[in-house]
Amino acid sequence: MAATILDGTKIANDIRGEVAAGVKTMVAAGVRPGLAAVLVGSNHASEIYVRGKVKACEELGIYSEQHTPPESATTEDLLVLVDDLNGRDDIDGILVQLPLPPQVDAKKVLMAVDPAKDVDGFHPINVGFLSTQRLGLVPCTPAGVIEILKRSNIPTAGQEAVVVGRSDIVGKPAAMLLLNSNATVTVCHSKTRDLPATCRRADILLAAIGRAGMITRDFVKPGATVIDVGINKITDPAEFKRLFAGNARRAQIFRSKGSTLVGDVHPNVAEVAGAITPVPGGVGPLTIAMLMFNTVKAAKMRRGSGVVELSQI
Ligand code: NDP
């Protein structure tokens, strides 16, 4: 039987609606949450991401502003900017879009963001809060994964979860969130021995690798839930054929655009999985929705309100 497709676009729209309602209540009480995005230089992908985030703020009633220091900006320039944003009462969230230019000490800049305004959840203080189950700001993409599981009624407690990828942005926080929701968690990476066998143990398999279609059906236990975080653009016709042979709709996209998006999970996994997130339209839309939630959460927390869950905004 074909896998249930977990519709990330719908879940993200639901969350956006809930956040917008929360913002409306706050505005009525005299507080408009605010997000400042820092976009250094001219990186095309980063510009698109930041544009999407600013647009989402507009749609949800959140105040937003963009800061665009030049490509030549120094660490010191960015520290001055971040310090200014840290001190402003109308700014609840600060987002420093990565990657930063090579001359900038990115870790130093991220460390300078006030943890209470760290809506990406990258500051070591928030990482520590997550790993000790304290209230803090949680990285958006992994938080979105948990929302997909919750809202699709996929249980985590007692389940075997296998996370492939150990980045600070996705793999590690996703593993921590799954552990906090009582899954038994295994984290895999490039040095893992016999990756397919380890993945086949999973009731919930999460791929955050950055390799197009690497997780094939032989990695997946029949009936498992597969969450595909990967976003890879493919342009090579041979690679396209390996992934999408016989898929007329994709072939048309590939012909007209010269490229198409694929996750880290091979499309043939849908033949064995119980449930799966598509790419595009799976985890991707959740990232911005959870950023919006984090901005509202930060605004409420700074004003002394203990918001933990989306249901509480
Ligand atoms: P990173 O490159 O930071 O991390 C990749 C991880 O995958 C590393 O831990 C690496 O292991 C592991 N890995 C690489 N090759 C293999 C292999 N052959 N076998 C097992 N493990 C391997 O990537 P990110 O975590 O930042 O992103 C992962 C993917 O998610 C990317 O496709 C990215 O575009 C996507 N992404 C999507 C988002 C969304 O909104 N949906 C947001 C963020 C990312 P090691 O540590 O040993 O090197």
mmCIF file of C-alpha atoms and ligand atoms in Angstrom:
data_model
loop_
_atom_site.group_PDB
_atom_site.id
_atom_site.type_symbol
_atom_site.label_atom_id
_atom_site.label_comp_id
_atom_site.label_asym_id
_atom_site.label_seq_id
_atom_site.Cartn_x
_atom_site.Cartn_y
_atom_site.Cartn_z
ATOM 1 C CA MET A 1 0.000 0.000 0.000
ATOM 2 C CA ALA A 2 1.327 3.479 -0.860
ATOM 3 C CA ALA A 3 2.427 5.676 2.035
ATOM 4 C CA THR A 4 0.243 8.405 3.495
ATOM 5 C CA ILE A 5 1.608 11.750 2.301
ATOM 6 C CA LEU A 6 2.128 14.146 5.216
ATOM 7 C CA ASP A 7 1.020 17.506 3.865
ATOM 8 C CA GLY A 8 3.471 20.050 5.296
ATOM 9 C CA THR A 9 1.915 22.935 3.402
ATOM 10 C CA LYS A 10 -1.446 22.381 5.084
ATOM 11 C CA ILE A 11 0.100 21.938 8.541
ATOM 12 C CA ALA A 12 2.190 25.102 8.060
ATOM 13 C CA ASN A 13 -0.917 27.044 6.989
ATOM 14 C CA ASP A 14 -2.774 25.841 10.092
ATOM 15 C CA ILE A 15 0.113 27.004 12.283
ATOM 16 C CA ARG A 16 0.268 30.356 10.492
ATOM 17 C CA GLY A 17 -3.431 30.803 11.194
ATOM 18 C CA GLU A 18 -2.920 30.062 14.891
ATOM 19 C CA VAL A 19 0.052 32.442 15.085
ATOM 20 C CA ALA A 20 -1.886 35.189 13.279
ATOM 21 C CA ALA A 21 -4.721 34.842 15.810
ATOM 22 C CA GLY A 22 -2.176 35.089 18.654
ATOM 23 C CA VAL A 23 -0.629 38.208 17.092
ATOM 24 C CA LYS A 24 -4.062 39.802 16.773
ATOM 25 C CA THR A 25 -4.714 39.320 20.492
ATOM 26 C CA MET A 26 -1.309 40.769 21.359
ATOM 27 C CA VAL A 27 -1.791 43.772 19.100
ATOM 28 C CA ALA A 28 -5.181 44.409 20.699
ATOM 29 C CA ALA A 29 -3.348 44.478 24.036
ATOM 30 C CA GLY A 30 -0.829 47.006 22.667
ATOM 31 C CA VAL A 31 2.105 44.764 21.721
ATOM 32 C CA ARG A 32 3.136 43.986 18.149
ATOM 33 C CA PRO A 33 5.828 41.271 17.944
ATOM 34 C CA GLY A 34 8.797 42.360 15.818
ATOM 35 C CA LEU A 35 11.429 40.486 13.835
ATOM 36 C CA ALA A 36 14.702 41.915 12.496
ATOM 37 C CA ALA A 37 16.411 40.004 9.691
ATOM 38 C CA VAL A 38 20.091 40.600 9.006
ATOM 39 C CA LEU A 39 21.125 39.745 5.457
ATOM 40 C CA VAL A 40 24.789 40.360 4.715
ATOM 41 C CA GLY A 41 25.982 40.845 1.131
ATOM 42 C CA SER A 42 24.244 39.396 -1.904
ATOM 43 C CA ASN A 43 23.634 35.665 -1.732
ATOM 44 C CA HIS A 44 20.750 34.805 -4.054
ATOM 45 C CA ALA A 45 19.412 31.872 -1.994
ATOM 46 C CA SER A 46 19.656 33.889 1.250
ATOM 47 C CA GLU A 47 17.777 36.787 -0.359
ATOM 48 C CA ILE A 48 14.945 34.441 -1.320
ATOM 49 C CA TYR A 49 14.809 32.935 2.189
ATOM 50 C CA VAL A 50 14.757 36.345 3.889
ATOM 51 C CA ARG A 51 12.117 37.633 1.469
ATOM 52 C CA GLY A 52 9.923 34.646 2.389
ATOM 53 C CA LYS A 53 10.365 35.346 6.091
ATOM 54 C CA VAL A 54 9.563 39.061 5.774
ATOM 55 C CA LYS A 55 6.503 38.264 3.641
ATOM 56 C CA ALA A 56 5.271 35.781 6.249
ATOM 57 C CA CYS A 57 5.616 38.481 8.941
ATOM 58 C CA GLU A 58 3.497 40.849 6.843
ATOM 59 C CA GLU A 59 0.823 38.207 6.334
ATOM 60 C CA LEU A 60 0.641 37.379 10.042
ATOM 61 C CA GLY A 61 0.696 40.948 11.387
ATOM 62 C CA ILE A 62 4.230 40.753 12.787
ATOM 63 C CA TYR A 63 6.405 43.862 12.433
ATOM 64 C CA SER A 64 9.567 43.161 10.448
ATOM 65 C CA GLU A 65 12.600 45.019 9.225
ATOM 66 C CA GLN A 66 15.581 44.047 7.116
ATOM 67 C CA HIS A 67 19.174 45.071 7.644
ATOM 68 C CA THR A 68 21.468 44.589 4.661
ATOM 69 C CA PRO A 69 25.105 45.279 5.521
ATOM 70 C CA PRO A 70 27.454 45.021 2.496
ATOM 71 C CA GLU A 71 29.453 41.899 1.565
ATOM 72 C CA SER A 72 32.532 43.676 3.016
ATOM 73 C CA ALA A 73 30.999 43.953 6.530
ATOM 74 C CA THR A 74 33.328 43.013 9.377
ATOM 75 C CA THR A 75 32.629 40.996 12.509
ATOM 76 C CA GLU A 76 32.772 44.269 14.443
ATOM 77 C CA ASP A 77 30.168 45.926 12.148
ATOM 78 C CA LEU A 78 27.780 43.040 12.734
ATOM 79 C CA LEU A 79 28.389 43.004 16.480
ATOM 80 C CA VAL A 80 27.440 46.700 16.619
ATOM 81 C CA LEU A 81 24.247 46.001 14.637
ATOM 82 C CA VAL A 82 23.288 42.989 16.769
ATOM 83 C CA ASP A 83 23.970 44.959 19.942
ATOM 84 C CA ASP A 84 21.645 47.714 18.751
ATOM 85 C CA LEU A 85 18.890 45.191 17.949
ATOM 86 C CA ASN A 86 19.393 43.457 21.311
ATOM 87 C CA GLY A 87 18.678 46.771 23.036
ATOM 88 C CA ARG A 88 15.491 47.660 21.140
ATOM 89 C CA ASP A 89 12.194 46.955 22.855
ATOM 90 C CA ASP A 90 10.229 46.766 19.585
ATOM 91 C CA ILE A 91 12.395 43.883 18.304
ATOM 92 C CA ASP A 92 11.591 40.455 19.759
ATOM 93 C CA GLY A 93 13.421 38.253 17.298
ATOM 94 C CA ILE A 94 16.802 38.631 15.588
ATOM 95 C CA LEU A 95 17.626 36.443 12.646
ATOM 96 C CA VAL A 96 21.114 36.474 11.181
ATOM 97 C CA GLN A 97 20.818 34.748 7.814
ATOM 98 C CA LEU A 98 23.602 32.249 7.184
ATOM 99 C CA PRO A 99 26.039 31.870 5.515
ATOM 100 C CA LEU A 100 28.009 34.976 6.501
ATOM 101 C CA PRO A 101 30.964 36.155 4.359
ATOM 102 C CA PRO A 102 34.276 34.366 5.085
ATOM 103 C CA GLN A 103 35.911 37.331 6.849
ATOM 104 C CA VAL A 104 33.149 37.316 9.491
ATOM 105 C CA ASP A 105 33.419 35.199 12.640
ATOM 106 C CA ALA A 106 29.918 33.720 12.357
ATOM 107 C CA LYS A 107 30.051 31.966 15.735
ATOM 108 C CA LYS A 108 30.939 35.236 17.464
ATOM 109 C CA VAL A 109 28.046 37.047 15.773
ATOM 110 C CA LEU A 110 25.518 34.319 16.629
ATOM 111 C CA MET A 111 26.789 34.238 20.222
ATOM 112 C CA ALA A 112 26.155 38.000 20.465
ATOM 113 C CA VAL A 113 22.416 37.643 19.803
ATOM 114 C CA ASP A 114 20.461 37.970 23.037
ATOM 115 C CA PRO A 115 19.282 34.369 23.776
ATOM 116 C CA ALA A 116 15.819 35.809 24.524
ATOM 117 C CA LYS A 117 15.661 37.107 20.916
ATOM 118 C CA ASP A 118 17.392 34.120 19.294
ATOM 119 C CA VAL A 119 14.439 32.981 17.168
ATOM 120 C CA ASP A 120 16.635 30.508 15.254
ATOM 121 C CA GLY A 121 17.432 28.731 18.535
ATOM 122 C CA PHE A 122 21.141 28.499 17.679
ATOM 123 C CA HIS A 123 22.581 30.210 20.778
ATOM 124 C CA PRO A 124 24.329 27.788 23.178
ATOM 125 C CA ILE A 125 22.000 28.989 25.951
ATOM 126 C CA ASN A 126 18.973 27.827 23.951
ATOM 127 C CA VAL A 127 20.778 24.607 22.956
ATOM 128 C CA GLY A 128 21.316 23.999 26.680
ATOM 129 C CA PHE A 129 17.681 24.781 27.479
ATOM 130 C CA LEU A 130 16.574 22.251 24.872
ATOM 131 C CA SER A 131 18.841 19.515 26.153
ATOM 132 C CA THR A 132 17.758 20.093 29.763
ATOM 133 C CA GLN A 133 14.061 20.434 28.836
ATOM 134 C CA ARG A 134 13.762 24.045 29.953
ATOM 135 C CA LEU A 135 11.670 26.698 28.278
ATOM 136 C CA GLY A 136 13.624 28.311 25.442
ATOM 137 C CA LEU A 137 13.672 28.970 21.723
ATOM 138 C CA VAL A 138 13.894 25.798 19.628
ATOM 139 C CA PRO A 139 15.396 25.627 16.103
ATOM 140 C CA CYS A 140 12.608 26.067 13.557
ATOM 141 C CA THR A 141 13.057 23.117 11.191
ATOM 142 C CA PRO A 142 13.320 20.434 13.918
ATOM 143 C CA ALA A 143 10.419 22.043 15.795
ATOM 144 C CA GLY A 144 8.430 21.824 12.550
ATOM 145 C CA VAL A 145 9.196 18.111 12.284
ATOM 146 C CA ILE A 146 7.695 17.531 15.726
ATOM 147 C CA GLU A 147 4.577 19.507 14.729
ATOM 148 C CA ILE A 148 4.162 17.316 11.631
ATOM 149 C CA LEU A 149 4.350 14.165 13.771
ATOM 150 C CA LYS A 150 1.968 15.538 16.434
ATOM 151 C CA ARG A 151 -0.622 16.856 14.009
ATOM 152 C CA SER A 152 -0.521 13.657 11.971
ATOM 153 C CA ASN A 153 -1.152 11.596 15.146
ATOM 154 C CA ILE A 154 2.108 9.700 14.770
ATOM 155 C CA PRO A 155 3.176 8.566 18.232
ATOM 156 C CA THR A 156 6.770 9.092 19.360
ATOM 157 C CA ALA A 157 6.810 7.684 22.908
ATOM 158 C CA GLY A 158 8.609 4.357 22.985
ATOM 159 C CA GLN A 159 9.197 4.426 19.224
ATOM 160 C CA GLU A 160 12.581 3.775 17.606
ATOM 161 C CA ALA A 161 13.646 7.006 15.930
ATOM 162 C CA VAL A 162 16.712 7.120 13.698
ATOM 163 C CA VAL A 163 18.070 10.526 12.683
ATOM 164 C CA VAL A 164 20.554 10.613 9.795
ATOM 165 C CA GLY A 165 22.630 13.806 10.100
ATOM 166 C CA ARG A 166 24.115 15.498 13.156
ATOM 167 C CA SER A 167 24.257 19.173 12.231
ATOM 168 C CA ASP A 168 23.677 21.782 14.933
ATOM 169 C CA ILE A 169 20.827 23.216 12.851
ATOM 170 C CA VAL A 170 18.799 20.096 12.079
ATOM 171 C CA GLY A 171 20.106 16.660 13.092
ATOM 172 C CA LYS A 172 21.143 17.255 16.704
ATOM 173 C CA PRO A 173 18.166 19.389 17.788
ATOM 174 C CA ALA A 174 15.761 17.010 16.003
ATOM 175 C CA ALA A 175 17.297 14.089 17.894
ATOM 176 C CA MET A 176 16.972 16.020 21.163
ATOM 177 C CA LEU A 177 13.320 16.883 20.511
ATOM 178 C CA LEU A 178 12.529 13.251 19.681
ATOM 179 C CA LEU A 179 14.293 12.161 22.859
ATOM 180 C CA ASN A 180 12.314 14.749 24.839
ATOM 181 C CA SER A 181 9.156 13.240 23.340
ATOM 182 C CA ASN A 182 10.203 9.844 24.683
ATOM 183 C CA ALA A 183 11.410 8.184 21.489
ATOM 184 C CA THR A 184 14.448 5.895 21.628
ATOM 185 C CA VAL A 185 16.840 7.814 19.438
ATOM 186 C CA THR A 186 19.841 6.791 17.313
ATOM 187 C CA VAL A 187 21.840 9.500 15.547
ATOM 188 C CA CYS A 188 23.762 8.511 12.394
ATOM 189 C CA HIS A 189 26.374 10.370 10.352
ATOM 190 C CA SER A 190 28.983 9.850 7.668
ATOM 191 C CA LYS A 191 31.027 7.473 9.839
ATOM 192 C CA THR A 192 28.090 5.246 10.821
ATOM 193 C CA ARG A 193 28.716 1.573 10.024
ATOM 194 C CA ASP A 194 25.987 -0.214 8.044
ATOM 195 C CA LEU A 195 23.655 2.768 7.726
ATOM 196 C CA PRO A 196 20.892 0.825 5.906
ATOM 197 C CA ALA A 197 20.607 -1.742 8.722
ATOM 198 C CA THR A 198 20.504 0.984 11.384
ATOM 199 C CA CYS A 199 17.836 2.906 9.457
ATOM 200 C CA ARG A 200 15.742 -0.248 9.063
ATOM 201 C CA ARG A 201 15.311 -0.321 12.852
ATOM 202 C CA ALA A 202 13.399 2.950 12.697
ATOM 203 C CA ASP A 203 9.698 3.410 13.313
ATOM 204 C CA ILE A 204 10.448 7.071 12.581
ATOM 205 C CA LEU A 205 13.290 7.765 10.147
ATOM 206 C CA LEU A 206 14.456 11.356 9.724
ATOM 207 C CA ALA A 207 16.859 12.239 6.917
ATOM 208 C CA ALA A 208 18.841 15.499 7.181
ATOM 209 C CA ILE A 209 21.863 14.739 5.063
ATOM 210 C CA GLY A 210 21.971 16.989 2.012
ATOM 211 C CA ARG A 211 22.358 14.129 -0.515
ATOM 212 C CA ALA A 212 19.708 13.748 -3.181
ATOM 213 C CA GLY A 213 17.672 10.564 -2.811
ATOM 214 C CA MET A 214 20.306 8.782 -0.711
ATOM 215 C CA ILE A 215 17.778 6.965 1.474
ATOM 216 C CA THR A 216 16.349 4.268 -0.777
ATOM 217 C CA ARG A 217 13.645 1.704 -0.018
ATOM 218 C CA ASP A 218 16.165 -0.832 1.330
ATOM 219 C CA PHE A 219 16.865 1.599 4.240
ATOM 220 C CA VAL A 220 13.237 1.579 5.359
ATOM 221 C CA LYS A 221 11.218 -0.814 7.507
ATOM 222 C CA PRO A 222 7.809 -1.402 5.903
ATOM 223 C CA GLY A 223 5.243 0.886 7.491
ATOM 224 C CA ALA A 224 7.789 3.327 9.001
ATOM 225 C CA THR A 225 7.216 7.079 9.075
ATOM 226 C CA VAL A 226 9.835 8.850 6.953
ATOM 227 C CA ILE A 227 10.571 12.545 7.440
ATOM 228 C CA ASP A 228 12.647 14.057 4.660
ATOM 229 C CA VAL A 229 14.333 17.311 5.658
ATOM 230 C CA GLY A 230 16.676 17.426 2.659
ATOM 231 C CA ILE A 231 16.305 19.998 -0.100
ATOM 232 C CA ASN A 232 18.524 19.298 -3.091
ATOM 233 C CA LYS A 233 18.381 20.826 -6.544
ATOM 234 C CA ILE A 234 19.235 18.338 -9.286
ATOM 235 C CA THR A 235 20.232 19.304 -12.813
ATOM 236 C CA ASP A 236 21.932 16.115 -14.063
ATOM 237 C CA PRO A 237 19.661 14.098 -16.412
ATOM 238 C CA ALA A 238 21.186 10.769 -15.263
ATOM 239 C CA GLU A 239 20.463 11.680 -11.638
ATOM 240 C CA PHE A 240 16.960 12.729 -12.645
ATOM 241 C CA LYS A 241 16.431 9.318 -14.246
ATOM 242 C CA ARG A 242 17.703 7.478 -11.149
ATOM 243 C CA LEU A 243 15.180 9.337 -9.012
ATOM 244 C CA PHE A 244 12.168 10.044 -11.165
ATOM 245 C CA ALA A 245 12.094 7.487 -14.033
ATOM 246 C CA GLY A 246 8.462 7.125 -15.145
ATOM 247 C CA ASN A 247 7.250 10.293 -13.346
ATOM 248 C CA ALA A 248 5.710 12.329 -16.192
ATOM 249 C CA ARG A 249 4.846 15.357 -14.027
ATOM 250 C CA ARG A 250 8.414 15.709 -12.745
ATOM 251 C CA ALA A 251 9.832 15.081 -16.202
ATOM 252 C CA GLN A 252 7.847 18.040 -17.474
ATOM 253 C CA ILE A 253 9.159 20.298 -14.654
ATOM 254 C CA PHE A 254 12.706 19.096 -15.300
ATOM 255 C CA ARG A 255 12.417 19.728 -19.033
ATOM 256 C CA SER A 256 10.994 23.222 -18.642
ATOM 257 C CA LYS A 257 13.210 24.432 -15.738
ATOM 258 C CA GLY A 258 16.334 22.360 -16.286
ATOM 259 C CA SER A 259 16.210 21.347 -12.617
ATOM 260 C CA THR A 260 13.935 19.949 -9.936
ATOM 261 C CA LEU A 261 13.955 19.653 -6.154
ATOM 262 C CA VAL A 262 14.394 16.354 -4.386
ATOM 263 C CA GLY A 263 14.851 15.442 -0.756
ATOM 264 C CA ASP A 264 17.381 13.091 0.803
ATOM 265 C CA VAL A 265 14.845 10.291 0.412
ATOM 266 C CA HIS A 266 14.404 8.452 -2.886
ATOM 267 C CA PRO A 267 10.824 8.660 -4.187
ATOM 268 C CA ASN A 268 10.630 4.827 -4.231
ATOM 269 C CA VAL A 269 10.530 4.885 -0.419
ATOM 270 C CA ALA A 270 6.860 5.862 -0.693
ATOM 271 C CA GLU A 271 6.233 2.259 -1.819
ATOM 272 C CA VAL A 272 7.309 0.835 1.579
ATOM 273 C CA ALA A 273 6.858 3.634 4.137
ATOM 274 C CA GLY A 274 3.648 4.000 6.135
ATOM 275 C CA ALA A 275 3.790 7.798 5.958
ATOM 276 C CA ILE A 276 6.202 10.200 4.282
ATOM 277 C CA THR A 277 6.794 13.926 3.851
ATOM 278 C CA PRO A 278 7.070 15.034 0.205
ATOM 279 C CA VAL A 279 9.695 17.413 -1.220
ATOM 280 C CA PRO A 280 8.668 20.094 -1.911
ATOM 281 C CA GLY A 281 5.671 20.599 0.383
ATOM 282 C CA GLY A 282 6.797 18.573 3.402
ATOM 283 C CA VAL A 283 9.130 19.898 6.104
ATOM 284 C CA GLY A 284 10.133 23.015 4.111
ATOM 285 C CA PRO A 285 6.989 25.129 4.733
ATOM 286 C CA LEU A 286 7.169 24.399 8.463
ATOM 287 C CA THR A 287 10.470 26.227 8.898
ATOM 288 C CA ILE A 288 9.006 29.691 8.288
ATOM 289 C CA ALA A 289 5.799 28.868 10.180
ATOM 290 C CA MET A 290 7.847 27.903 13.245
ATOM 291 C CA LEU A 291 9.990 31.035 12.883
ATOM 292 C CA MET A 292 6.782 33.052 13.120
ATOM 293 C CA PHE A 293 5.761 31.060 16.207
ATOM 294 C CA ASN A 294 9.205 31.610 17.759
ATOM 295 C CA THR A 295 8.892 35.365 17.229
ATOM 296 C CA VAL A 296 5.577 35.427 19.072
ATOM 297 C CA LYS A 297 6.955 33.082 21.733
ATOM 298 C CA ALA A 298 9.989 35.367 22.217
ATOM 299 C CA ALA A 299 7.719 38.433 22.454
ATOM 300 C CA LYS A 300 5.594 36.731 25.102
ATOM 301 C CA MET A 301 8.520 35.305 27.060
ATOM 302 C CA ARG A 302 10.269 38.676 27.206
ATOM 303 C CA ARG A 303 7.102 40.047 28.763
ATOM 304 C CA GLY A 304 6.970 37.327 31.374
ATOM 305 C CA SER A 305 4.443 34.984 29.811
ATOM 306 C CA GLY A 306 5.409 31.300 29.878
ATOM 307 C CA VAL A 307 4.486 30.119 26.407
ATOM 308 C CA VAL A 308 5.664 26.595 25.706
ATOM 309 C CA GLU A 309 3.368 25.241 23.023
ATOM 310 C CA LEU A 310 1.628 26.610 19.982
ATOM 311 C CA SER A 311 -1.686 25.783 21.647
ATOM 312 C CA GLN A 312 -0.885 28.386 24.325
ATOM 313 C CA ILE A 313 -0.460 31.445 22.131
HETATM 314 P P1 NDP B 1 24.927 19.535 7.035
HETATM 315 O O1 NDP B 1 25.748 19.425 5.802
HETATM 316 O O2 NDP B 1 25.305 20.529 8.074
HETATM 317 O O3 NDP B 1 24.906 18.094 7.754
HETATM 318 C C1 NDP B 1 24.746 16.932 7.021
HETATM 319 C C2 NDP B 1 24.848 15.731 7.926
HETATM 320 O O4 NDP B 1 24.669 14.564 7.126
HETATM 321 C C3 NDP B 1 26.207 15.601 8.625
HETATM 322 O O5 NDP B 1 26.033 15.253 9.970
HETATM 323 C C4 NDP B 1 26.903 14.484 7.847
HETATM 324 O O6 NDP B 1 27.736 13.659 8.630
HETATM 325 C C5 NDP B 1 25.710 13.650 7.388
HETATM 326 N N1 NDP B 1 26.061 12.886 6.193
HETATM 327 C C6 NDP B 1 26.594 13.371 5.035
HETATM 328 N N2 NDP B 1 26.811 12.357 4.173
HETATM 329 C C7 NDP B 1 26.417 11.226 4.790
HETATM 330 C C8 NDP B 1 26.412 9.864 4.427
HETATM 331 N N3 NDP B 1 26.842 9.452 3.231
HETATM 332 N N4 NDP B 1 25.928 8.967 5.322
HETATM 333 C C9 NDP B 1 25.485 9.364 6.524
HETATM 334 N N5 NDP B 1 25.467 10.647 6.931
HETATM 335 C C10 NDP B 1 25.944 11.570 6.077
HETATM 336 O O7 NDP B 1 23.441 19.736 6.553
HETATM 337 P P2 NDP B 1 22.150 20.357 7.317
HETATM 338 O O8 NDP B 1 21.839 19.543 8.518
HETATM 339 O O9 NDP B 1 22.278 21.819 7.442
HETATM 340 O O10 NDP B 1 21.032 20.095 6.200
HETATM 341 C C11 NDP B 1 20.676 18.789 5.785
HETATM 342 C C12 NDP B 1 19.685 18.882 4.651
HETATM 343 O O11 NDP B 1 18.512 19.534 5.109
HETATM 344 C C13 NDP B 1 20.157 19.706 3.445
HETATM 345 O O12 NDP B 1 19.614 19.124 2.268
HETATM 346 C C14 NDP B 1 19.531 21.067 3.659
HETATM 347 O O13 NDP B 1 19.317 21.764 2.449
HETATM 348 C C15 NDP B 1 18.223 20.655 4.291
HETATM 349 N N6 NDP B 1 17.619 21.708 5.137
HETATM 350 C C16 NDP B 1 16.297 21.922 4.977
HETATM 351 C C17 NDP B 1 15.641 22.855 5.739
HETATM 352 C C18 NDP B 1 14.184 23.032 5.549
HETATM 353 O O14 NDP B 1 13.657 24.088 5.823
HETATM 354 N N7 NDP B 1 13.466 21.989 5.122
HETATM 355 C C19 NDP B 1 16.353 23.688 6.732
HETATM 356 C C20 NDP B 1 17.736 23.303 6.906
HETATM 357 C C21 NDP B 1 18.336 22.342 6.100
HETATM 358 P P3 NDP B 1 29.119 14.184 9.304
HETATM 359 O O15 NDP B 1 28.675 15.007 10.481
HETATM 360 O O16 NDP B 1 29.819 12.938 9.688
HETATM 361 O O17 NDP B 1 29.809 14.990 8.248
#
